[in-house]
């Protein structure tokens, strides 16, 4: 039985507006985790503000291989200096040993950037657009984490759940099923390396600004797993976001709904370690 759930905001440091919205929600106690894009130029400036929430929320790395620029040159994957889209990363990670080597090196750089700014390892690692579970990426990531950190020191996000749970929630069902299929085997691979993994995942959304996101938050708790994680994407829209990411209009909607959200009494907001017991 679920003892509560983690509510995690993705994309910290993507833009100033996204980051300010997340910091606002952390300050209100409305989130229990957030993942940071440490390749973004906002990261070092905003990291001290995020560090203030250590111990109150899980602070993690939101591995980014598909948005803006890498931390160092990646001639095979990003020859012009900009990271490609998800489909190109997926193809290259399977087809090219050179691309896989570049991805592994970028994973290390992004982890280094997290630790250098916060002075501590991440509480968890996940991926922008779930890139961390892609074949050709997942092995490199999990091997690096297993070598770099003690067993059980952090957790990784498994963005899969059962088809029955996904259908019961009734939100972006097709999209959630595709992501679950993409993540097949990820949990087993992480556990083999003695990495913690969430059990239960929701938050896949259609990014429709006309939807009632507050109602969707309650739907995301249907058939919750024992280590359940709900992702979200709040933000304040600005010109930088409009130029960088297709998800713009729904971010302020999510922020407002999260600010007003009161979890059910039997499903409190928790950090991952609290759910582990």
Tab-separated table of C-alpha atoms in Angstrom:
chain	number	residue	atom	x	y	z
A	1	UNK	CA	0.000	0.000	0.000
A	2	UNK	CA	1.187	3.515	-0.787
A	3	UNK	CA	2.284	5.508	2.273
A	4	UNK	CA	2.408	8.765	0.361
A	5	UNK	CA	4.029	9.992	-2.820
A	6	UNK	CA	6.894	12.048	-4.191
A	7	UNK	CA	5.875	15.106	-6.205
A	8	UNK	CA	8.780	16.057	-8.464
A	9	UNK	CA	9.084	19.154	-10.647
A	10	UNK	CA	11.253	18.624	-13.712
A	11	UNK	CA	13.431	21.174	-15.529
A	12	UNK	CA	14.910	23.317	-12.745
A	13	UNK	CA	17.426	25.761	-14.336
A	14	UNK	CA	15.943	25.348	-17.824
A	15	UNK	CA	14.954	29.029	-17.664
A	16	UNK	CA	14.710	31.637	-14.949
A	17	UNK	CA	10.911	31.548	-15.091
A	18	UNK	CA	10.700	27.770	-14.711
A	19	UNK	CA	13.188	27.875	-11.840
A	20	UNK	CA	11.384	30.696	-10.007
A	21	UNK	CA	8.111	28.785	-10.161
A	22	UNK	CA	9.765	25.668	-8.735
A	23	UNK	CA	11.482	27.628	-5.957
A	24	UNK	CA	8.137	29.211	-5.096
A	25	UNK	CA	6.471	25.796	-4.793
A	26	UNK	CA	9.348	24.374	-2.769
A	27	UNK	CA	9.027	27.307	-0.396
A	28	UNK	CA	5.315	26.591	0.023
A	29	UNK	CA	6.012	22.923	0.769
A	30	UNK	CA	4.131	21.843	-2.355
A	31	UNK	CA	6.947	19.738	-3.853
A	32	UNK	CA	9.167	17.023	-2.425
A	33	UNK	CA	11.659	16.790	-5.288
A	34	UNK	CA	13.056	18.639	-8.262
A	35	UNK	CA	15.559	17.728	-10.949
A	36	UNK	CA	18.067	20.261	-12.268
A	37	UNK	CA	19.450	20.746	-15.779
A	38	UNK	CA	23.064	21.404	-14.885
A	39	UNK	CA	24.082	22.166	-18.469
A	40	UNK	CA	21.973	25.321	-18.494
A	41	UNK	CA	23.604	28.712	-17.816
A	42	UNK	CA	21.131	29.474	-14.998
A	43	UNK	CA	22.317	26.501	-12.959
A	44	UNK	CA	25.311	27.967	-11.118
A	45	UNK	CA	23.490	31.212	-10.311
A	46	UNK	CA	20.371	29.496	-8.962
A	47	UNK	CA	22.029	26.492	-7.274
A	48	UNK	CA	22.522	28.296	-3.919
A	49	UNK	CA	18.803	29.057	-3.750
A	50	UNK	CA	17.990	25.432	-4.474
A	51	UNK	CA	20.528	24.224	-1.911
A	52	UNK	CA	18.442	25.848	0.822
A	53	UNK	CA	15.900	23.042	0.349
A	54	UNK	CA	18.349	20.175	0.921
A	55	UNK	CA	16.846	17.838	3.478
A	56	UNK	CA	13.357	19.194	2.833
A	57	UNK	CA	13.137	17.957	-0.750
A	58	UNK	CA	15.042	15.527	-2.949
A	59	UNK	CA	17.414	17.500	-5.192
A	60	UNK	CA	18.493	15.604	-8.271
A	61	UNK	CA	20.051	15.701	-11.710
A	62	UNK	CA	17.629	16.023	-14.620
A	63	UNK	CA	19.979	14.566	-17.235
A	64	UNK	CA	19.662	16.623	-20.395
A	65	UNK	CA	20.764	15.323	-23.790
A	66	UNK	CA	18.085	16.981	-25.946
A	67	UNK	CA	17.810	20.655	-25.004
A	68	UNK	CA	20.211	23.538	-25.769
A	69	UNK	CA	23.974	22.968	-25.520
A	70	UNK	CA	26.074	20.301	-23.801
A	71	UNK	CA	28.659	21.288	-21.226
A	72	UNK	CA	31.517	20.373	-23.566
A	73	UNK	CA	31.748	19.674	-27.302
A	74	UNK	CA	30.046	16.542	-28.621
A	75	UNK	CA	31.172	16.414	-32.264
A	76	UNK	CA	29.141	13.313	-33.175
A	77	UNK	CA	25.910	14.070	-31.355
A	78	UNK	CA	25.942	17.878	-31.382
A	79	UNK	CA	28.264	18.943	-34.226
A	80	UNK	CA	26.864	22.495	-34.359
A	81	UNK	CA	26.919	22.871	-30.575
A	82	UNK	CA	23.202	22.246	-29.962
A	83	UNK	CA	21.849	18.965	-28.652
A	84	UNK	CA	19.535	17.166	-31.095
A	85	UNK	CA	15.967	15.984	-30.605
A	86	UNK	CA	15.006	12.821	-28.780
A	87	UNK	CA	14.664	10.672	-31.891
A	88	UNK	CA	18.157	11.552	-33.087
A	89	UNK	CA	19.645	10.839	-29.655
A	90	UNK	CA	17.854	7.477	-29.586
A	91	UNK	CA	19.143	6.538	-33.051
A	92	UNK	CA	22.693	7.684	-32.409
A	93	UNK	CA	22.920	6.011	-28.999
A	94	UNK	CA	22.082	2.653	-30.574
A	95	UNK	CA	24.023	2.994	-33.822
A	96	UNK	CA	27.224	4.828	-32.876
A	97	UNK	CA	29.895	3.849	-30.364
A	98	UNK	CA	31.282	7.375	-30.704
A	99	UNK	CA	27.930	8.857	-29.713
A	100	UNK	CA	27.695	6.516	-26.735
A	101	UNK	CA	31.144	7.595	-25.577
A	102	UNK	CA	30.145	11.251	-25.899
A	103	UNK	CA	26.942	10.582	-23.946
A	104	UNK	CA	28.862	8.863	-21.141
A	105	UNK	CA	31.271	11.794	-20.912
A	106	UNK	CA	28.393	14.302	-20.816
A	107	UNK	CA	26.685	12.329	-18.048
A	108	UNK	CA	29.851	12.655	-15.978
A	109	UNK	CA	30.110	16.383	-16.721
A	110	UNK	CA	26.515	17.021	-15.685
A	111	UNK	CA	27.002	15.054	-12.464
A	112	UNK	CA	30.209	17.005	-11.806
A	113	UNK	CA	28.359	20.289	-12.367
A	114	UNK	CA	25.695	19.268	-9.848
A	115	UNK	CA	28.241	18.342	-7.187
A	116	UNK	CA	30.448	21.375	-7.781
A	117	UNK	CA	27.518	23.767	-7.333
A	118	UNK	CA	25.787	22.049	-4.406
A	119	UNK	CA	28.787	20.433	-2.715
A	120	UNK	CA	26.972	17.122	-2.497
A	121	UNK	CA	25.821	14.234	-4.689
A	122	UNK	CA	22.319	14.255	-6.157
A	123	UNK	CA	19.526	12.505	-4.291
A	124	UNK	CA	18.325	11.032	-7.571
A	125	UNK	CA	18.838	11.050	-11.314
A	126	UNK	CA	16.220	11.136	-14.050
A	127	UNK	CA	16.184	12.430	-17.616
A	128	UNK	CA	14.664	15.220	-19.671
A	129	UNK	CA	12.114	13.596	-21.993
A	130	UNK	CA	12.984	10.319	-20.194
A	131	UNK	CA	16.240	10.175	-22.144
A	132	UNK	CA	17.882	8.252	-19.303
A	133	UNK	CA	15.976	5.055	-20.131
A	134	UNK	CA	16.880	4.983	-23.836
A	135	UNK	CA	18.834	1.950	-25.046
A	136	UNK	CA	22.395	3.138	-25.450
A	137	UNK	CA	21.972	5.715	-22.663
A	138	UNK	CA	20.680	3.644	-19.749
A	139	UNK	CA	23.663	1.301	-19.530
A	140	UNK	CA	26.156	4.153	-19.511
A	141	UNK	CA	24.166	6.056	-16.884
A	142	UNK	CA	23.586	3.110	-14.567
A	143	UNK	CA	27.195	1.944	-14.805
A	144	UNK	CA	28.482	5.440	-14.018
A	145	UNK	CA	26.153	5.798	-11.038
A	146	UNK	CA	27.095	2.356	-9.690
A	147	UNK	CA	30.806	3.158	-9.915
A	148	UNK	CA	30.536	6.698	-8.617
A	149	UNK	CA	28.270	6.326	-5.578
A	150	UNK	CA	27.874	3.785	-2.753
A	151	UNK	CA	25.127	1.185	-3.104
A	152	UNK	CA	21.751	2.646	-2.205
A	153	UNK	CA	23.036	6.215	-2.043
A	154	UNK	CA	20.551	7.568	-4.574
A	155	UNK	CA	17.565	6.584	-6.660
A	156	UNK	CA	16.798	6.665	-10.351
A	157	UNK	CA	13.419	7.329	-11.897
A	158	UNK	CA	11.578	4.492	-13.572
A	159	UNK	CA	8.961	6.242	-15.751
A	160	UNK	CA	6.943	3.044	-16.183
A	161	UNK	CA	3.858	1.689	-14.492
A	162	UNK	CA	1.459	-1.152	-15.206
A	163	UNK	CA	-0.939	-0.819	-18.112
A	164	UNK	CA	-3.834	-1.368	-15.698
A	165	UNK	CA	-2.743	1.543	-13.469
A	166	UNK	CA	-2.174	3.836	-16.451
A	167	UNK	CA	-5.608	3.052	-17.887
A	168	UNK	CA	-7.269	3.465	-14.490
A	169	UNK	CA	-5.939	7.042	-14.245
A	170	UNK	CA	-7.235	7.917	-17.690
A	171	UNK	CA	-4.768	10.752	-18.392
A	172	UNK	CA	-2.644	10.722	-21.580
A	173	UNK	CA	-3.011	6.938	-21.619
A	174	UNK	CA	-1.377	6.320	-25.000
A	175	UNK	CA	1.591	8.546	-24.210
A	176	UNK	CA	2.094	6.939	-20.790
A	177	UNK	CA	1.976	3.448	-22.304
A	178	UNK	CA	4.623	4.391	-24.893
A	179	UNK	CA	6.922	5.734	-22.155
A	180	UNK	CA	6.347	2.597	-20.085
A	181	UNK	CA	7.307	0.467	-23.076
A	182	UNK	CA	10.427	2.543	-23.646
A	183	UNK	CA	11.425	1.971	-20.009
A	184	UNK	CA	10.946	-1.806	-20.115
A	185	UNK	CA	13.772	-3.511	-18.227
A	186	UNK	CA	15.112	-0.295	-16.722
A	187	UNK	CA	14.032	-1.133	-13.181
A	188	UNK	CA	15.688	-4.558	-13.266
A	189	UNK	CA	18.889	-3.080	-14.670
A	190	UNK	CA	18.994	-0.440	-11.918
A	191	UNK	CA	18.337	-2.924	-9.129
A	192	UNK	CA	21.128	-5.196	-10.415
A	193	UNK	CA	23.475	-2.281	-9.781
A	194	UNK	CA	22.075	-1.733	-6.263
A	195	UNK	CA	20.399	1.531	-7.166
A	196	UNK	CA	17.075	2.440	-5.595
A	197	UNK	CA	14.109	2.853	-7.946
A	198	UNK	CA	10.607	4.249	-7.473
A	199	UNK	CA	7.731	1.767	-7.668
A	200	UNK	CA	4.796	3.481	-9.283
A	201	UNK	CA	4.926	6.439	-11.649
A	202	UNK	CA	2.457	8.973	-13.014
A	203	UNK	CA	2.282	12.553	-14.168
A	204	UNK	CA	2.401	11.970	-17.915
A	205	UNK	CA	0.195	14.756	-19.218
A	206	UNK	CA	-1.221	15.869	-22.578
A	207	UNK	CA	0.056	19.433	-21.974
A	208	UNK	CA	-3.361	20.877	-22.752
A	209	UNK	CA	-3.829	24.270	-21.028
A	210	UNK	CA	-7.609	23.788	-21.073
A	211	UNK	CA	-7.429	20.737	-18.792
A	212	UNK	CA	-8.051	20.915	-15.055
A	213	UNK	CA	-4.574	20.016	-13.829
A	214	UNK	CA	-5.736	20.007	-10.207
A	215	UNK	CA	-8.159	17.205	-11.068
A	216	UNK	CA	-5.416	15.400	-12.963
A	217	UNK	CA	-3.198	15.509	-9.872
A	218	UNK	CA	-5.793	13.476	-8.011
A	219	UNK	CA	-6.065	11.071	-10.947
A	220	UNK	CA	-2.302	10.573	-10.823
A	221	UNK	CA	-2.750	9.065	-7.341
A	222	UNK	CA	-5.120	6.329	-8.529
A	223	UNK	CA	-3.508	2.873	-8.178
A	224	UNK	CA	-0.414	4.453	-6.627
A	225	UNK	CA	2.593	2.227	-6.083
A	226	UNK	CA	4.392	1.749	-2.750
A	227	UNK	CA	7.193	4.170	-3.775
A	228	UNK	CA	5.049	6.326	-6.003
A	229	UNK	CA	6.473	9.281	-7.927
A	230	UNK	CA	4.429	11.945	-9.708
A	231	UNK	CA	6.231	14.269	-12.099
A	232	UNK	CA	5.084	17.774	-12.969
A	233	UNK	CA	6.231	20.725	-15.076
A	234	UNK	CA	5.397	24.060	-13.437
A	235	UNK	CA	6.871	27.315	-14.647
A	236	UNK	CA	6.422	30.981	-15.349
A	237	UNK	CA	6.366	31.533	-19.107
A	238	UNK	CA	8.903	33.939	-20.579
A	239	UNK	CA	10.487	34.547	-23.967
A	240	UNK	CA	13.424	32.287	-23.205
A	241	UNK	CA	11.073	29.379	-22.532
A	242	UNK	CA	9.109	30.040	-25.723
A	243	UNK	CA	12.299	29.860	-27.756
A	244	UNK	CA	13.615	26.761	-25.997
A	245	UNK	CA	10.796	24.328	-25.290
A	246	UNK	CA	7.406	23.408	-26.779
A	247	UNK	CA	5.780	23.087	-23.330
A	248	UNK	CA	4.927	26.686	-22.469
A	249	UNK	CA	1.201	27.370	-22.005
A	250	UNK	CA	0.604	24.612	-19.455
A	251	UNK	CA	3.453	25.501	-17.103
A	252	UNK	CA	1.687	28.452	-15.409
A	253	UNK	CA	-1.478	26.316	-15.241
A	254	UNK	CA	0.452	23.588	-13.439
A	255	UNK	CA	2.071	26.116	-11.107
A	256	UNK	CA	-1.305	27.540	-10.064
A	257	UNK	CA	-2.814	24.083	-9.550
A	258	UNK	CA	0.177	22.896	-7.523
A	259	UNK	CA	0.104	26.020	-5.357
A	260	UNK	CA	-3.529	25.255	-4.490
A	261	UNK	CA	-3.149	21.479	-4.247
A	262	UNK	CA	-3.919	19.702	-0.985
A	263	UNK	CA	-3.032	15.987	-1.124
A	264	UNK	CA	-5.540	13.518	0.315
A	265	UNK	CA	-4.959	12.844	4.035
A	266	UNK	CA	-4.051	9.229	3.335
A	267	UNK	CA	-1.544	10.190	0.603
A	268	UNK	CA	0.827	12.801	2.044
A	269	UNK	CA	3.740	14.347	0.206
A	270	UNK	CA	6.933	12.507	1.095
A	271	UNK	CA	10.584	12.315	0.169
A	272	UNK	CA	11.895	9.064	-1.264
A	273	UNK	CA	13.797	8.088	1.894
A	274	UNK	CA	10.671	8.641	3.971
A	275	UNK	CA	8.761	6.241	1.742
A	276	UNK	CA	11.519	3.658	2.034
A	277	UNK	CA	10.968	3.731	5.803
